[in-house]
Amino acid sequence: MLSIFRKKGEGPNPPESTSEDDVETALSSLRKKKQELTATIENTAVAIESAMAFMIGSQLAPVEVAYRSILTSISDGVIVYDGDGKVDLSNPSVEPVLGWSPTELQGQNISALMESDVLAVNFNRFFSLGPPFELQMKTKHGIKVIVECSVTI
C-alpha cells in the first residue's frame, strides 16, 4: 500500500467538488498508465537479462553457453542448487509456478521453498538420485503447491 500526503498550502488546490465520473475517469487513466509502466518495466527487465546473458555468455565456454541457452528455453521449471542447498540458478519457467524470478531465487536456500516438515521428510531425496516424486512447495506468497521433482547430478 502506498500513502501519499500533500503538505497543506503546497501545490495546486483540489477542486471544490468532484463527481463520480471525474473520479472514475482519473482511476481509469491511472490504471492504463500503470499497465503501460508495468509493460515498460517488464520489457526493460527482459532486455537487461538478455544483455547480461550475452555478456556472461561471451565469457563462458561454448558448452556452458549452450547449457544456459537450453535451460532458459525449456518449458519445465529447473532449479540448480549446490551441496549446501543454495540455489545457483533457475530458469524463467519456475516463476509462473512459484512466483520467484531467477534473480530472486539465486543465492536462496532450497529450504526456503518448502515448509520445514516437508523438507525433513524429503531431505535425503534432494541429495540423491531417484525417480521423480511429488513435493509440496511454497510460492513466493506462501501458497502451497504440489510439483513433480526429480534430482539429477
mmCIF file of C-alpha atoms in Angstrom:
data_model
loop_
_atom_site.group_PDB
_atom_site.id
_atom_site.type_symbol
_atom_site.label_atom_id
_atom_site.label_comp_id
_atom_site.label_asym_id
_atom_site.label_seq_id
_atom_site.Cartn_x
_atom_site.Cartn_y
_atom_site.Cartn_z
ATOM 1 C CA MET A 1 0.000 0.000 0.000
ATOM 2 C CA LEU A 2 1.232 3.458 -0.793
ATOM 3 C CA SER A 3 0.134 6.525 1.129
ATOM 4 C CA ILE A 4 0.744 9.945 -0.377
ATOM 5 C CA PHE A 5 0.430 13.088 1.649
ATOM 6 C CA ARG A 6 0.460 16.642 0.347
ATOM 7 C CA LYS A 7 1.638 19.398 2.645
ATOM 8 C CA LYS A 8 -1.040 21.963 3.307
ATOM 9 C CA GLY A 9 -0.683 25.002 1.084
ATOM 10 C CA GLU A 10 1.739 23.347 -1.371
ATOM 11 C CA GLY A 11 0.846 22.514 -4.954
ATOM 12 C CA PRO A 12 -2.420 23.093 -6.729
ATOM 13 C CA ASN A 13 -5.583 23.090 -4.674
ATOM 14 C CA PRO A 14 -8.054 20.281 -5.302
ATOM 15 C CA PRO A 15 -11.353 21.153 -6.899
ATOM 16 C CA GLU A 16 -14.163 22.066 -4.519
ATOM 17 C CA SER A 17 -16.198 19.026 -5.590
ATOM 18 C CA THR A 18 -15.523 16.007 -7.740
ATOM 19 C CA SER A 19 -18.140 13.894 -9.484
ATOM 20 C CA GLU A 20 -18.047 10.114 -9.575
ATOM 21 C CA ASP A 21 -17.440 10.327 -13.329
ATOM 22 C CA ASP A 22 -14.366 12.513 -12.750
ATOM 23 C CA VAL A 23 -13.045 10.049 -10.186
ATOM 24 C CA GLU A 24 -13.696 7.059 -12.458
ATOM 25 C CA THR A 25 -12.010 8.825 -15.396
ATOM 26 C CA ALA A 26 -8.980 9.587 -13.241
ATOM 27 C CA LEU A 27 -8.831 5.985 -11.952
ATOM 28 C CA SER A 28 -9.139 4.620 -15.465
ATOM 29 C CA SER A 29 -6.314 6.849 -16.616
ATOM 30 C CA LEU A 30 -4.145 5.732 -13.689
ATOM 31 C CA ARG A 31 -4.859 2.047 -14.380
ATOM 32 C CA LYS A 32 -3.875 2.499 -18.027
ATOM 33 C CA LYS A 33 -0.668 4.305 -17.041
ATOM 34 C CA LYS A 34 0.117 1.518 -14.541
ATOM 35 C CA GLN A 35 -0.289 -1.097 -17.303
ATOM 36 C CA GLU A 36 1.962 0.894 -19.611
ATOM 37 C CA LEU A 37 4.626 1.308 -16.921
ATOM 38 C CA THR A 38 4.420 -2.378 -15.980
ATOM 39 C CA ALA A 39 4.916 -3.369 -19.625
ATOM 40 C CA THR A 40 7.861 -0.976 -19.930
ATOM 41 C CA ILE A 41 9.449 -2.389 -16.768
ATOM 42 C CA GLU A 42 8.955 -5.979 -17.955
ATOM 43 C CA ASN A 43 10.425 -5.194 -21.379
ATOM 44 C CA THR A 44 13.366 -3.432 -19.776
ATOM 45 C CA ALA A 45 13.977 -6.398 -17.453
ATOM 46 C CA VAL A 46 13.970 -8.791 -20.412
ATOM 47 C CA ALA A 47 16.395 -6.550 -22.308
ATOM 48 C CA ILE A 48 18.714 -6.321 -19.293
ATOM 49 C CA GLU A 49 18.621 -10.092 -18.756
ATOM 50 C CA SER A 50 19.372 -10.662 -22.445
ATOM 51 C CA ALA A 51 22.261 -8.202 -22.374
ATOM 52 C CA MET A 52 23.642 -9.768 -19.212
ATOM 53 C CA ALA A 53 23.275 -13.245 -20.680
ATOM 54 C CA PHE A 54 25.139 -12.099 -23.782
ATOM 55 C CA MET A 55 27.929 -10.501 -21.747
ATOM 56 C CA ILE A 56 28.210 -13.521 -19.470
ATOM 57 C CA GLY A 57 27.889 -15.913 -22.383
ATOM 58 C CA SER A 58 30.670 -14.266 -24.308
ATOM 59 C CA GLN A 59 32.997 -15.034 -21.393
ATOM 60 C CA LEU A 60 31.903 -18.645 -20.910
ATOM 61 C CA ALA A 61 32.959 -21.799 -22.643
ATOM 62 C CA PRO A 62 30.751 -22.670 -25.648
ATOM 63 C CA VAL A 63 29.368 -25.725 -23.822
ATOM 64 C CA GLU A 64 28.200 -23.603 -20.909
ATOM 65 C CA VAL A 65 26.630 -21.067 -23.277
ATOM 66 C CA ALA A 66 24.696 -23.905 -24.908
ATOM 67 C CA TYR A 67 23.706 -25.257 -21.481
ATOM 68 C CA ARG A 68 22.345 -21.862 -20.376
ATOM 69 C CA SER A 69 20.507 -21.440 -23.680
ATOM 70 C CA ILE A 70 18.790 -24.809 -23.275
ATOM 71 C CA LEU A 71 17.980 -24.115 -19.638
ATOM 72 C CA THR A 72 16.269 -20.815 -20.394
ATOM 73 C CA SER A 73 14.300 -22.178 -23.344
ATOM 74 C CA ILE A 74 12.723 -25.320 -21.852
ATOM 75 C CA SER A 75 9.191 -25.145 -20.519
ATOM 76 C CA ASP A 76 9.822 -27.193 -17.349
ATOM 77 C CA GLY A 77 10.922 -25.257 -14.314
ATOM 78 C CA VAL A 78 14.515 -26.009 -13.341
ATOM 79 C CA ILE A 79 16.287 -25.060 -10.133
ATOM 80 C CA VAL A 80 20.001 -25.818 -9.802
ATOM 81 C CA TYR A 81 21.405 -25.841 -6.273
ATOM 82 C CA ASP A 82 24.723 -26.751 -4.692
ATOM 83 C CA GLY A 83 25.588 -29.297 -1.985
ATOM 84 C CA ASP A 84 24.595 -26.832 0.734
ATOM 85 C CA GLY A 85 21.164 -26.328 -0.837
ATOM 86 C CA LYS A 86 21.951 -22.824 -2.126
ATOM 87 C CA VAL A 87 20.273 -22.003 -5.455
ATOM 88 C CA ASP A 88 22.892 -21.321 -8.142
ATOM 89 C CA LEU A 89 20.449 -20.647 -10.966
ATOM 90 C CA SER A 90 16.954 -21.317 -12.194
ATOM 91 C CA ASN A 91 15.093 -20.784 -15.412
ATOM 92 C CA PRO A 92 12.190 -18.434 -16.174
ATOM 93 C CA SER A 93 9.698 -21.342 -16.183
ATOM 94 C CA VAL A 94 9.939 -21.519 -12.375
ATOM 95 C CA GLU A 95 8.342 -18.090 -11.977
ATOM 96 C CA PRO A 96 4.785 -18.940 -13.161
ATOM 97 C CA VAL A 97 4.722 -21.897 -10.742
ATOM 98 C CA LEU A 98 6.431 -20.484 -7.646
ATOM 99 C CA GLY A 99 6.316 -16.732 -8.263
ATOM 100 C CA TRP A 100 10.088 -16.295 -7.866
ATOM 101 C CA SER A 101 12.153 -14.875 -10.715
ATOM 102 C CA PRO A 102 15.554 -16.474 -11.403
ATOM 103 C CA THR A 103 17.235 -13.403 -9.926
ATOM 104 C CA GLU A 104 15.181 -13.608 -6.730
ATOM 105 C CA LEU A 105 15.914 -17.318 -6.273
ATOM 106 C CA GLN A 106 19.657 -17.070 -6.812
ATOM 107 C CA GLY A 107 21.503 -17.454 -3.522
ATOM 108 C CA GLN A 108 18.454 -18.587 -1.540
ATOM 109 C CA ASN A 109 18.487 -21.927 0.200
ATOM 110 C CA ILE A 110 16.201 -24.511 -1.373
ATOM 111 C CA SER A 111 14.658 -24.987 2.089
ATOM 112 C CA ALA A 112 13.055 -21.516 1.784
ATOM 113 C CA LEU A 113 10.747 -23.002 -0.851
ATOM 114 C CA MET A 114 9.079 -25.517 1.446
ATOM 115 C CA GLU A 115 7.760 -25.984 4.964
ATOM 116 C CA SER A 116 10.243 -27.438 7.458
ATOM 117 C CA ASP A 117 8.244 -30.661 7.948
ATOM 118 C CA VAL A 118 8.159 -31.257 4.170
ATOM 119 C CA LEU A 119 11.893 -30.591 3.983
ATOM 120 C CA ALA A 120 12.598 -33.014 6.840
ATOM 121 C CA VAL A 121 10.612 -35.835 5.225
ATOM 122 C CA ASN A 122 12.174 -35.293 1.785
ATOM 123 C CA PHE A 123 15.678 -34.149 2.786
ATOM 124 C CA ASN A 124 17.524 -37.223 1.509
ATOM 125 C CA ARG A 125 15.728 -37.038 -1.834
ATOM 126 C CA PHE A 126 17.354 -33.665 -2.520
ATOM 127 C CA PHE A 127 20.846 -35.084 -2.374
ATOM 128 C CA SER A 128 20.401 -38.446 -4.080
ATOM 129 C CA LEU A 129 19.255 -39.717 -7.445
ATOM 130 C CA GLY A 130 15.924 -41.416 -7.783
ATOM 131 C CA PRO A 131 12.646 -41.493 -9.639
ATOM 132 C CA PRO A 132 10.502 -38.347 -9.856
ATOM 133 C CA PHE A 133 8.406 -37.597 -6.790
ATOM 134 C CA GLU A 134 5.683 -35.149 -5.826
ATOM 135 C CA LEU A 135 6.652 -32.399 -3.431
ATOM 136 C CA GLN A 136 4.725 -29.660 -1.689
ATOM 137 C CA MET A 137 6.497 -26.330 -2.163
ATOM 138 C CA LYS A 138 5.691 -22.729 -1.197
ATOM 139 C CA THR A 139 5.206 -19.933 -3.671
ATOM 140 C CA LYS A 140 6.724 -16.524 -3.137
ATOM 141 C CA HIS A 141 3.443 -15.548 -1.472
ATOM 142 C CA GLY A 142 3.332 -18.592 0.841
ATOM 143 C CA ILE A 143 0.758 -20.575 -1.138
ATOM 144 C CA LYS A 144 1.364 -24.325 -1.083
ATOM 145 C CA VAL A 145 1.597 -26.060 -4.471
ATOM 146 C CA ILE A 146 2.365 -29.642 -5.468
ATOM 147 C CA VAL A 147 5.160 -30.025 -8.027
ATOM 148 C CA GLU A 148 6.820 -33.034 -9.567
ATOM 149 C CA CYS A 149 10.524 -33.137 -8.738
ATOM 150 C CA SER A 150 13.440 -35.159 -9.938
ATOM 151 C CA VAL A 151 17.020 -34.851 -8.816
ATOM 152 C CA THR A 152 19.923 -35.260 -11.199
ATOM 153 C CA ILE A 153 23.597 -34.662 -10.723
#
